[in-house]
Every structure is written in structure tokens, then in C-alpha cells.
Coordinates of N, CA and C in Angstrom, one line a residue:
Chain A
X699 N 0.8 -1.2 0.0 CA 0.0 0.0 0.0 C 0.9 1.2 0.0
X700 N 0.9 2.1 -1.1 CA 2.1 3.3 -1.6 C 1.2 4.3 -1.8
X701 N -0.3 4.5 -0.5 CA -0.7 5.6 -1.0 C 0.0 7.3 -1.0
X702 N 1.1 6.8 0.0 CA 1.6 7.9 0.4 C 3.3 7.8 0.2
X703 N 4.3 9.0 -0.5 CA 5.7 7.9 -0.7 C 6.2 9.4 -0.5
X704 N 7.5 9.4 0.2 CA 8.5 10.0 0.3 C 9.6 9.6 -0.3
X705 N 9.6 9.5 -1.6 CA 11.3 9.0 -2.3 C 12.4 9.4 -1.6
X706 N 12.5 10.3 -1.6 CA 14.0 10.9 -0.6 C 14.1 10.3 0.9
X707 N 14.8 9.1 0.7 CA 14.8 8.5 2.3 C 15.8 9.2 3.6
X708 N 16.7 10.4 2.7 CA 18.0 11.1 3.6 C 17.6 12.3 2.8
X709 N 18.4 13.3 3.4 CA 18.5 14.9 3.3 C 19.6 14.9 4.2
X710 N 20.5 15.9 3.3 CA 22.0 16.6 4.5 C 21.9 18.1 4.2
X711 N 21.6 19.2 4.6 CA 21.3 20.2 4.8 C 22.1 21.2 5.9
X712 N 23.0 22.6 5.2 CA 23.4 23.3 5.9 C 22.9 23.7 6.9
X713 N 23.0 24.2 8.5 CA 22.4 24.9 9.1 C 22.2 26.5 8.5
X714 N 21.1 26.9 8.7 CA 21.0 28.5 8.2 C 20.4 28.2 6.7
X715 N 20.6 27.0 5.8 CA 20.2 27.0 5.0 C 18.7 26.3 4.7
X716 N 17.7 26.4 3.6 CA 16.7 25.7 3.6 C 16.5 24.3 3.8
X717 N 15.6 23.5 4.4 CA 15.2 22.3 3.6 C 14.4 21.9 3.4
X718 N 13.9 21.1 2.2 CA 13.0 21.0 1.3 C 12.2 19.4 1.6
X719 N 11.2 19.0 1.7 CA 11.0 17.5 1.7 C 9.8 17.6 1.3
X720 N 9.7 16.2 0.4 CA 8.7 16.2 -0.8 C 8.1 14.9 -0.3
X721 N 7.0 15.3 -0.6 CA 5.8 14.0 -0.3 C 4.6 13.6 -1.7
X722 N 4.4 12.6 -2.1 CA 3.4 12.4 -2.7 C 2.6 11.3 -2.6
X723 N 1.2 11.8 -3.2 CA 0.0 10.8 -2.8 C -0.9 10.3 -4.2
X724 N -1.2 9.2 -3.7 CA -1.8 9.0 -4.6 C -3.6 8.4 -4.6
X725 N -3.8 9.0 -3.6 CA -5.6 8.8 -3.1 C -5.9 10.1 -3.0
X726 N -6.8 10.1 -4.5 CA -7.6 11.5 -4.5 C -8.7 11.7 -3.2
X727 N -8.8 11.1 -2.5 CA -9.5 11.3 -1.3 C -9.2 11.9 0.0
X728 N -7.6 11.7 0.0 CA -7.2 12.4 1.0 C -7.3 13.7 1.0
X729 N -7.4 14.3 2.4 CA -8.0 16.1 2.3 C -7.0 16.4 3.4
X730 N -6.4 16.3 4.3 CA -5.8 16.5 5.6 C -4.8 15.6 5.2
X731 N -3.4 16.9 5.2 CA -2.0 16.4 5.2 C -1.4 17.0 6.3
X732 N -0.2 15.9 7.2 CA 0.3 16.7 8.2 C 2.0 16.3 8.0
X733 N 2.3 16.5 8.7 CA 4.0 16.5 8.8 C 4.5 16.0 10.7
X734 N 5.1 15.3 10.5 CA 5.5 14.8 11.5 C 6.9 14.6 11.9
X735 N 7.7 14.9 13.1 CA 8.7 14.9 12.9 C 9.4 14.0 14.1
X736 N 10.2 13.3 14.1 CA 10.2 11.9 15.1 C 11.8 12.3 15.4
X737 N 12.2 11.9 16.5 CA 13.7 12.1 17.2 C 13.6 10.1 17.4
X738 N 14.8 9.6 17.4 CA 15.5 8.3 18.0 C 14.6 8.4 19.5
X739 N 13.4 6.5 19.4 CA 13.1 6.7 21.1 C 11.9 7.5 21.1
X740 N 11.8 8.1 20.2 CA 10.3 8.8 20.6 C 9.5 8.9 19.6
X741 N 8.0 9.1 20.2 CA 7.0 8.7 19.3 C 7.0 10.2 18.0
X742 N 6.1 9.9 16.9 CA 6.3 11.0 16.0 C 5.4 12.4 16.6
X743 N 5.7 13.5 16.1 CA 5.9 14.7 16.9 C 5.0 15.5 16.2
X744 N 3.4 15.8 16.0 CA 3.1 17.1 15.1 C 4.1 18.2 15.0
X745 N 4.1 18.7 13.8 CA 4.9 19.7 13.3 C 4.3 20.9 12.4
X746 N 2.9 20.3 11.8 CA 2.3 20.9 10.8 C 1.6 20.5 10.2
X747 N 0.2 21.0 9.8 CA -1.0 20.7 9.0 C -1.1 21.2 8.2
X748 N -1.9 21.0 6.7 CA -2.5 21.5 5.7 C -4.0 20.8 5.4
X749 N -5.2 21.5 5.3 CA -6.3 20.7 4.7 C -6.1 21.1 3.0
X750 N -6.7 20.2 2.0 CA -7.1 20.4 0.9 C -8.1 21.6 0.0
X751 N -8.3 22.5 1.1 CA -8.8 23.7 0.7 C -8.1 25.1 0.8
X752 N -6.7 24.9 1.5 CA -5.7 25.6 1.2 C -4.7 25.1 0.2
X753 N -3.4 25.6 -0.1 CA -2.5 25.3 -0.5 C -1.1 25.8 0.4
X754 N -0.9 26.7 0.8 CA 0.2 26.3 1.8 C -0.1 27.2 3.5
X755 N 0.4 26.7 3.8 CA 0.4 27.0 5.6 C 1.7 27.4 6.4
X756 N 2.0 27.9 6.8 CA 3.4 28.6 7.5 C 2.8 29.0 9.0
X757 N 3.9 28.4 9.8 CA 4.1 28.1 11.4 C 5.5 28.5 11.4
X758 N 6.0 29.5 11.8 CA 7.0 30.3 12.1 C 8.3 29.8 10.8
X759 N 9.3 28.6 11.6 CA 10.3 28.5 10.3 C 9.7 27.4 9.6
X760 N 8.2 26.4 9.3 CA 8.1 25.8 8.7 C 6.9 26.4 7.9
X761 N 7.0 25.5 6.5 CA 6.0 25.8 5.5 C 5.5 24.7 4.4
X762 N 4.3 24.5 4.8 CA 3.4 23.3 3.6 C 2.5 23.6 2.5
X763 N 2.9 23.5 1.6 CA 2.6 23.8 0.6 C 2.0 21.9 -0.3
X764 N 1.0 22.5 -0.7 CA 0.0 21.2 -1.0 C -0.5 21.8 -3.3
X765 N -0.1 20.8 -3.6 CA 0.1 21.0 -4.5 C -1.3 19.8 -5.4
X766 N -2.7 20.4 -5.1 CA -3.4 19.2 -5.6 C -3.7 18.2 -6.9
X767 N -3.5 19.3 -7.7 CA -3.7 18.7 -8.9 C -2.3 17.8 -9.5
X768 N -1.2 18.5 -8.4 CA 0.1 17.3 -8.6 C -0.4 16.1 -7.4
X769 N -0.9 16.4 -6.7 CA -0.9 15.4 -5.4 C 0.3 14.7 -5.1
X770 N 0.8 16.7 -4.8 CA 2.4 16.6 -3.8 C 2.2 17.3 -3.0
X771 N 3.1 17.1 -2.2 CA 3.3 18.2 -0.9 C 4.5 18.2 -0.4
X772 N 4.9 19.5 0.0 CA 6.8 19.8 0.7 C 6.2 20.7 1.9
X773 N 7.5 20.2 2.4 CA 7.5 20.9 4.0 C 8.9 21.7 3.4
X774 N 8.5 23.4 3.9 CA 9.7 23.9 3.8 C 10.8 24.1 5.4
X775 N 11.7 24.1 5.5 CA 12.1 24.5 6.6 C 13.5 25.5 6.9
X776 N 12.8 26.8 7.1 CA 13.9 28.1 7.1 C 14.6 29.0 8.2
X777 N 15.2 29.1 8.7 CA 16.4 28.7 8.3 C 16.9 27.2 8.7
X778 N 17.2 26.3 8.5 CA 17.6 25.4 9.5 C 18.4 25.3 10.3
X779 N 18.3 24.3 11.7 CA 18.6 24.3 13.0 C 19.6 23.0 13.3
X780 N 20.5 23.0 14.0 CA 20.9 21.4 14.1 C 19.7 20.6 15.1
X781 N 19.1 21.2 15.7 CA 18.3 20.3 16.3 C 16.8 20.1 15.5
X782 N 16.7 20.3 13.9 CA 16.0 19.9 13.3 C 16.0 18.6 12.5
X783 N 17.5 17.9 13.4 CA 17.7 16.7 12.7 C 17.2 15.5 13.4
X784 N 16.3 14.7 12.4 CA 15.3 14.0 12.6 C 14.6 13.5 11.5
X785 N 14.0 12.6 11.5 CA 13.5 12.0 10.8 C 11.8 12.3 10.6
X786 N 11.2 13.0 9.5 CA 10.3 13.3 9.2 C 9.3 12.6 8.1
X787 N 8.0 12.8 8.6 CA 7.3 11.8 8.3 C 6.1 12.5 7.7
X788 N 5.5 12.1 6.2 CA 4.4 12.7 5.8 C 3.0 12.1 6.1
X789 N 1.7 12.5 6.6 CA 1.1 11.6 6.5 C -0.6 11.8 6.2
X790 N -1.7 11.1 5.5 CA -2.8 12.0 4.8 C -3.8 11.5 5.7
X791 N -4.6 12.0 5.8 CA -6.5 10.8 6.0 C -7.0 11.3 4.8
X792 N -8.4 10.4 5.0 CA -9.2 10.7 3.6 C -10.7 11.1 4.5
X793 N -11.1 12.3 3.4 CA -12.6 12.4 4.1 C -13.6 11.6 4.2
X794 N -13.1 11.0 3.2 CA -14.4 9.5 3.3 C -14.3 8.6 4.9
X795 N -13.1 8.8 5.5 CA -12.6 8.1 6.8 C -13.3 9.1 8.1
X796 N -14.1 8.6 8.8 CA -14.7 9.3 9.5 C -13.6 9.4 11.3
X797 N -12.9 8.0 10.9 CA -12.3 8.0 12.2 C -11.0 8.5 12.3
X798 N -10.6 9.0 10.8 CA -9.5 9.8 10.5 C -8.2 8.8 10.9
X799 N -8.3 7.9 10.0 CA -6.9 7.1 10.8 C -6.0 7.6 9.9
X800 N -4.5 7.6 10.0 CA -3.3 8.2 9.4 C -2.8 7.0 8.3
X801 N -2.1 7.5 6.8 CA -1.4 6.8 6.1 C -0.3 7.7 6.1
X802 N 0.8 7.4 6.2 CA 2.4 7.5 6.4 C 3.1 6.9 5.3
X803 N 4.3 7.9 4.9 CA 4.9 7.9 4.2 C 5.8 7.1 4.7
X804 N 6.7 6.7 4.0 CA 8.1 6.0 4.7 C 9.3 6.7 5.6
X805 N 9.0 8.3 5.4 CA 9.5 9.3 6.1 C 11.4 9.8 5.7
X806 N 11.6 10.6 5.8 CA 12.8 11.1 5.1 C 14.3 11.6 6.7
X807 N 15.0 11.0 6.3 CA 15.9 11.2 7.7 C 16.8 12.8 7.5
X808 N 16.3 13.4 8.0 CA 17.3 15.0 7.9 C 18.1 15.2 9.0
X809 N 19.6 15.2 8.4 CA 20.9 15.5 9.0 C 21.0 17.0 8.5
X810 N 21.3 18.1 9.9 CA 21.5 19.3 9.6 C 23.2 19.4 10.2
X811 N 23.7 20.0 9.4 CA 25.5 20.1 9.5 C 25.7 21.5 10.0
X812 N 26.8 21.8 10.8 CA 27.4 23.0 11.0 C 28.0 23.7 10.0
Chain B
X705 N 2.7 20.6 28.5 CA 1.3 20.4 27.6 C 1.7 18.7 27.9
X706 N -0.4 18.3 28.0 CA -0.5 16.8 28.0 C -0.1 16.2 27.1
X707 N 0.3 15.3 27.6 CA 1.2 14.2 26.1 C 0.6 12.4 26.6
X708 N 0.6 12.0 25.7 CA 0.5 10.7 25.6 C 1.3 9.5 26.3
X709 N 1.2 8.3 27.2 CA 2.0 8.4 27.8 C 1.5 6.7 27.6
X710 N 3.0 5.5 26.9 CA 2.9 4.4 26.9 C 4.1 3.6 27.9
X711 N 3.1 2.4 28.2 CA 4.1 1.5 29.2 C 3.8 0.4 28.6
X712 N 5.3 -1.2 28.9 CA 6.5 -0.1 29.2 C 7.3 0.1 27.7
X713 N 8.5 0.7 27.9 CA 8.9 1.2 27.1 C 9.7 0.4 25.9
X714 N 9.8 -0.8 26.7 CA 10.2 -2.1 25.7 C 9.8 -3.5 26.6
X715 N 9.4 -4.1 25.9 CA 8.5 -5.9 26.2 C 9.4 -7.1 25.7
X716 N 10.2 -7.5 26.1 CA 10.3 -8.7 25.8 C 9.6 -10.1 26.3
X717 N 8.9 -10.8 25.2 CA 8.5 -11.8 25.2 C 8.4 -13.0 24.6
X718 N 8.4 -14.7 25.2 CA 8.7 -15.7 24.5 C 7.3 -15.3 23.5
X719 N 7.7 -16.1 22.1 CA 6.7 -16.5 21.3 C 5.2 -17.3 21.4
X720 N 4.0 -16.7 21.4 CA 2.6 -17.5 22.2 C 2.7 -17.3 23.2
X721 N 3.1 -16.5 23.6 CA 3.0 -15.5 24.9 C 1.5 -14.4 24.7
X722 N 1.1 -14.2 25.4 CA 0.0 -12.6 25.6 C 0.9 -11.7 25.9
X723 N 0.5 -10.7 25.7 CA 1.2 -9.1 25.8 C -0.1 -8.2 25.9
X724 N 0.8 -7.4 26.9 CA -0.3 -6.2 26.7 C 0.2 -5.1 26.9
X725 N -0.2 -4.3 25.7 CA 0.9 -2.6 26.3 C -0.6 -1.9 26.4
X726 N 0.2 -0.8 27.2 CA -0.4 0.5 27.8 C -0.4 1.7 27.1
X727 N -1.7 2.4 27.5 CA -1.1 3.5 26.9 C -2.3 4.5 27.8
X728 N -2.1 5.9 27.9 CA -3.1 6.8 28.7 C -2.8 7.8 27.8
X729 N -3.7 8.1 27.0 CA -4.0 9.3 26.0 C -4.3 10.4 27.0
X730 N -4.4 11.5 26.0 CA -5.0 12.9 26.9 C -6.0 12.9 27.7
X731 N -6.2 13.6 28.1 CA -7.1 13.0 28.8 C -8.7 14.0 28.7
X732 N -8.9 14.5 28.1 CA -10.2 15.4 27.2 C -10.4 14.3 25.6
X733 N -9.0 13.7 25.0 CA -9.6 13.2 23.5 C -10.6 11.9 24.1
X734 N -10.9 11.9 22.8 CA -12.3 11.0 22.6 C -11.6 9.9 21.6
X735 N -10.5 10.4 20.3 CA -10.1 9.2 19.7 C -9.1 8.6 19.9
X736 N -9.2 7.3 19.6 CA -7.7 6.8 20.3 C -7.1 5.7 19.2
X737 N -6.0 5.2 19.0 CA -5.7 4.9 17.9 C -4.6 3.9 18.2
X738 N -4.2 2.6 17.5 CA -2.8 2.0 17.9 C -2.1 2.0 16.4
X739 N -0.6 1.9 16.2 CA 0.2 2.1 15.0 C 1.4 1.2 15.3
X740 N 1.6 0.4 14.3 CA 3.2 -0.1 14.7 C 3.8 0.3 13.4
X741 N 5.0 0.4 13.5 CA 6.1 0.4 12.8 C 7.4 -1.1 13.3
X742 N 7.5 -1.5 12.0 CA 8.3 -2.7 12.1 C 9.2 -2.0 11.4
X743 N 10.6 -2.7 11.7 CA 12.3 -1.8 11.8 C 12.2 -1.8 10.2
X744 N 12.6 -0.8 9.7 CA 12.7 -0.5 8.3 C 11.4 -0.1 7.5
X745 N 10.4 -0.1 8.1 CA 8.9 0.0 7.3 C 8.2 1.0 7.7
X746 N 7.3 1.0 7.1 CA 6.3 2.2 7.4 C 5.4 2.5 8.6
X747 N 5.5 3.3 9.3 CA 4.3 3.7 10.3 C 2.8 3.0 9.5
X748 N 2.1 2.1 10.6 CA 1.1 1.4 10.0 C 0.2 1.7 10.7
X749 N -1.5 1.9 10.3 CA -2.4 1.8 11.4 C -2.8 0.6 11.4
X750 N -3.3 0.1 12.8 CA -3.9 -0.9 13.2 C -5.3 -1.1 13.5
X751 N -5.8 0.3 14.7 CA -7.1 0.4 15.3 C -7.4 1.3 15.6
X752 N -8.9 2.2 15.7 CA -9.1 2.8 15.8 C -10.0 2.7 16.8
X753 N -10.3 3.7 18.1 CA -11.8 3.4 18.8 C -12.3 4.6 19.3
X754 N -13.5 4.2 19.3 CA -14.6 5.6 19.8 C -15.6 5.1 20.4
X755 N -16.0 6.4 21.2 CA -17.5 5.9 22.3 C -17.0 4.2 22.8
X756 N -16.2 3.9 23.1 CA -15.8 2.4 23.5 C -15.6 1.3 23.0
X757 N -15.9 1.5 21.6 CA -15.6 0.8 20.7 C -14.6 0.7 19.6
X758 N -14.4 -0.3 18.8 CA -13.9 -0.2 17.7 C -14.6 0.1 16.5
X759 N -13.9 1.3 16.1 CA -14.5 2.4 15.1 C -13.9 2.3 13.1
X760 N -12.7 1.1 13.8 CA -12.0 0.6 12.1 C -10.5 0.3 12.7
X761 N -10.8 -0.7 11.7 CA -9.4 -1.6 12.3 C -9.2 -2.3 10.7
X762 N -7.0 -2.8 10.7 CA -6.8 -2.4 9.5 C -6.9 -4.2 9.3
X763 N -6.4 -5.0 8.0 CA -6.2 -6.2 7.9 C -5.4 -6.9 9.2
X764 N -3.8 -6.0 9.5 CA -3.2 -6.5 10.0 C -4.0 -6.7 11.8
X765 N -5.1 -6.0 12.1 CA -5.7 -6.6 13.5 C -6.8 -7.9 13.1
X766 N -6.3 -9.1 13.0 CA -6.7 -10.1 13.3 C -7.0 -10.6 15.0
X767 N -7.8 -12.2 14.9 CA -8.5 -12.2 15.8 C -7.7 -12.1 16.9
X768 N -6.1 -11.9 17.0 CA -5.3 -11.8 17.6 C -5.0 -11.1 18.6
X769 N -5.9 -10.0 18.1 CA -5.5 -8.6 18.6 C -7.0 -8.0 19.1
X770 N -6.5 -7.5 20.5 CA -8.1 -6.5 20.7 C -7.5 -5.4 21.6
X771 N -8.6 -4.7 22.1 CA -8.4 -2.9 22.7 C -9.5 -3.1 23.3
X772 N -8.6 -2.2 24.6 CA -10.1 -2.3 25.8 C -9.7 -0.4 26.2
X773 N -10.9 -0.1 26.6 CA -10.5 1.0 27.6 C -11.7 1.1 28.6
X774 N -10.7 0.2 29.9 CA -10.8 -0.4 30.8 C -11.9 0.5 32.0
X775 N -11.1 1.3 32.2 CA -11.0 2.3 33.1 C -11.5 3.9 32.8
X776 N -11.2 4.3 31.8 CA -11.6 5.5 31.2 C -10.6 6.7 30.8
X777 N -9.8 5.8 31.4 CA -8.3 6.3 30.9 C -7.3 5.8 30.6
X778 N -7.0 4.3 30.6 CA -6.1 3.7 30.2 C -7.0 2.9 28.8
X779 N -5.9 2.6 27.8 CA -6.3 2.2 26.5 C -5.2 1.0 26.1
X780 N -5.2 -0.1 26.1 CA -4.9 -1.4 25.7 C -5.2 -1.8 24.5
X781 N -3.8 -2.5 24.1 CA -3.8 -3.4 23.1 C -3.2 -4.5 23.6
X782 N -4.0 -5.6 23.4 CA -3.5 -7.0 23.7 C -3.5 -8.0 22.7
X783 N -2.2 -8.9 22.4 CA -1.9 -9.6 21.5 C -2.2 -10.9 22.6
X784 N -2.8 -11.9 21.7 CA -3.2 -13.0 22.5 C -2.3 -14.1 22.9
X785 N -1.6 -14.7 21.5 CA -0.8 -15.3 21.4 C 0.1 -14.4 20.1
X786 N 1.3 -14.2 21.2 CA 2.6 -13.6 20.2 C 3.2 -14.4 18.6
X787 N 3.5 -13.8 17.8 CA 4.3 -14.4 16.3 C 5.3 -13.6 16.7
X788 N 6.7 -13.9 16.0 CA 7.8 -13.5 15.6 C 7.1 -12.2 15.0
X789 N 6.6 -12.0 13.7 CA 6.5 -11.0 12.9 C 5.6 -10.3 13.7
X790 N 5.9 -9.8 15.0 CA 4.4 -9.1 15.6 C 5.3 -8.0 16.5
X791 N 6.8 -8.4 16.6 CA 7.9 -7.3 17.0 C 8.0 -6.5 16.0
X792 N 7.8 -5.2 16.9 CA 7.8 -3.9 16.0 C 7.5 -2.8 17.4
X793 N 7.9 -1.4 17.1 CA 7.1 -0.8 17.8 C 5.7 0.2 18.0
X794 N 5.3 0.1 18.9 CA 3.9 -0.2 19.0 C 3.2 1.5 19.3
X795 N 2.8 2.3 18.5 CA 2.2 3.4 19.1 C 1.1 3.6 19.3
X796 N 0.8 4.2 20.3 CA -1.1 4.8 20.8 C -0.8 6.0 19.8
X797 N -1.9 6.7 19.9 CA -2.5 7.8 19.5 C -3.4 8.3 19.8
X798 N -3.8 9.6 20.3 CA -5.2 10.2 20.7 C -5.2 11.7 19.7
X799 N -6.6 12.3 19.8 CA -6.9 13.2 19.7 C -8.3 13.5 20.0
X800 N -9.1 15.1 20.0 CA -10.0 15.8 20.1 C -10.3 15.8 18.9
X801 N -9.9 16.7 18.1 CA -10.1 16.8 16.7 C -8.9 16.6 16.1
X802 N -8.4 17.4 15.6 CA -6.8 17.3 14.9 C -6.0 18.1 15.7
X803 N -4.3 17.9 15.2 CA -3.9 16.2 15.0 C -4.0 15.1 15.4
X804 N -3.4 13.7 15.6 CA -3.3 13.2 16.6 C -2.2 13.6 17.1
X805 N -1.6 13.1 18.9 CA -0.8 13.4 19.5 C -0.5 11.6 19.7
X806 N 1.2 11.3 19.4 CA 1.6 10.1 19.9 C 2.2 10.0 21.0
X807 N 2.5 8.6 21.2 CA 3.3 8.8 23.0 C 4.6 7.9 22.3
X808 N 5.4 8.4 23.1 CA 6.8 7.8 22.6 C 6.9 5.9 22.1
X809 N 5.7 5.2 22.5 CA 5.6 3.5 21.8 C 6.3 2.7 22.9
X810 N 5.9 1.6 23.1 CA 6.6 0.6 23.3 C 7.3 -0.5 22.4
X811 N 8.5 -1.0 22.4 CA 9.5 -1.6 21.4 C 9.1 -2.7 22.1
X812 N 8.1 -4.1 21.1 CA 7.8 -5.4 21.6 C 8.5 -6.1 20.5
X813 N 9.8 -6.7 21.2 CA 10.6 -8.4 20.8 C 10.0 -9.3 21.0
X814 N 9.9 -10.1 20.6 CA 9.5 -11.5 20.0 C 10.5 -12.1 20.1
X815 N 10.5 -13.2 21.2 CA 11.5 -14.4 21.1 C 11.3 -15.4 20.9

């Protein structure tokens, strides 16, 4: 089941500089995309929402941008931080799902460097 | 801020063994949710429950597998009889509306 795929399984990213992480779907039903961001040891961390009636959303240094008619989505993150490194996770419901369970990406590991 | 809170934090157990992990969601949500991830794979859902029930559950919860919430604040998942392929780790989830909020999981071996 690949309704949801993060190709980029690593990112190495300057601090101070952007990073970029790309998600795509492939269930036109999903409406609610979030972003999740997980540390070694602990459970995954909200970070960020988008419903399907926007297109992008900005929470201080992060930004999601939902792309429907591609049925993509990136999380921007500006400037980056070393303690932004972590493994991030994309993930959709569909509105047809009343009990809103989550489909997850395979999630993308971001190393931020000095 | 309240957070989700699973016990314990790693289970080792023989194979056809029962298990039961813990978990105490927020404590205002109404949904509650279990997820494993097995080493290298994808965050997966399992179960979903509401008003005290199960509200959708995925292929992988067979008759194996059930959720109680016992008490009104604790939320269980109990494996009846353990498999090798059933180590993984194990997350709750709750929420009110959106998002959900996870608790750090418990890591169940299979021996």
C-alpha cells in the first residue's frame, strides 16, 4: 500500500540554509496532510498541517505547501537548525474516513550540519 | 502540555506469549488509535476506537489482537498469542479533533 511515498529517504542540509522534503499521494480522497517529525526513542511529533482547501500553511520556520492537482506536498524549513535533525514523516486521512486514521509515508531522515 | 504516555517502554517476550501494552491518552480526547512500525517499514495503522468501541481496524488486527478501555483512561492493546512478525514498535494515539498526538511507543521483541 504506496498511497503515500517519500522517495527521498536522507537529506544533508546546511544549518541556516533551507530544507526542502517532498511527499506524494496517490488517493484522491485524502484532504488532511500533516507533517510529523520523530527524534530516536520517541514517538512522532506534530509539526504541521494542511487541509485540501488551502495550499500552503506557514508556522513560524516551517511551510506546507500542498500541490493538488500534482498530489504533492513539501514541508519547507527556514532557516535550518541542528536540532532539526530528525526523521520526518508525511502523513494523509481521507474524508471519506470518518475516524481519520493516518497513512504515512516511509518518512525522510534529515541530517543538519554546522 | 499533556502528552500521551505508553508502558512499558520495551517488552520482551517468548513467542505465544499474551502481551499487553499500555497507553493513557489525553485526557479530554475521545479518539484513540494503535500504529506499529516494524524496523525499516512504514508507520502502519492498526485500530481505531470511539465511544468504547472499535470504530476501524486495519487487515493486520486479526482475531489476535483486541483494545479495551478499561477504566476511562487507560487504552490497551492485547496480543493473545505472540508471532515473531508481531515485533515492532507499537504506538497509541489520541486526539479531540486534529492532530493526533503520539506517546513515545513501546519496542515489543518477540523471542
Amino acid at each position: 500500500d504506496q498511497q503515500v511515498k517519500q522517495n527521498s529517504p536522507s537529506l544533508s542540509v546546511q544549518e541556516g540554509r533551507i530544507s526542502i522534503l517532498n511527499c506524494d499521494y496517490t488517493n484522491s480522497m485524502f484532504d488532511y496532510f500533516l507533517w510529523y517529525k520523530k527524534y530516536p526513542a520517541e514517538g512522532p511529533t506534530f509539526l504541521i498541517s494542511i487541509s485540501s482547501i488551502k495550499d500552503k500553511n506557514e508556522d513560524g520556520r516551517f511551510t506546507v505547501f500542498l500541490n493538488k492537482s500534482a498530489k504533492h506536498l513539501s514541508l519547507h524549513i527556514v532557516p535550518s537548525q541542528p536540532g532539526d535533525s530528525a526523521v520526518y514523516f508525511c502523513a494523509a486521512s481521507a474524508a471519506t474516513d470518518s475516524w481519520g486514521k493516518l497513512q504515512f509515508g516511509a518518512g525522510t531522515q534529515v541530517v543538519v550540519t554546522p | 502540555e499533556p502528552e500521551v504516555t505508553q508502558t512499558p517502554s520495551h517488552q520482551v517476550t517468548q513467542m505465544g506469549q499474551e502481551v499487553i501494552l499500555r497507553c493513557v491518552p489525553i485526557s479530554n480526547h475521545l479518539y484513540f488509535y494503535w500504529y506499529r512500525q516494524i524496523l525499516g517499514q512504514k508507520v502502519e495503522f492498526l485500530v481505531s476506537f470511539y465511544n468504547n468501541e472499535i470504530s476501524e481496524k486495519s487487515e493486520i488486527f486479526d482475531d489476535q489482537f483486541s483494545v479495551e478501555r478499561p477504566d476511562g483512561s487507560n487504552f490497551t492493546l492485547k496480543i493473545r498469542s505472540t508471532k515473531l512478525e508481531d515485533s515492532a514498535m507499537y504506538f497509541c494515539a489520541s486526539r479531540l479533533s486534529q492532530p493526533q498526538h503520539f506517546g513515545d511507543g513501546t519496542r515489543l521483541s518477540i523471542l
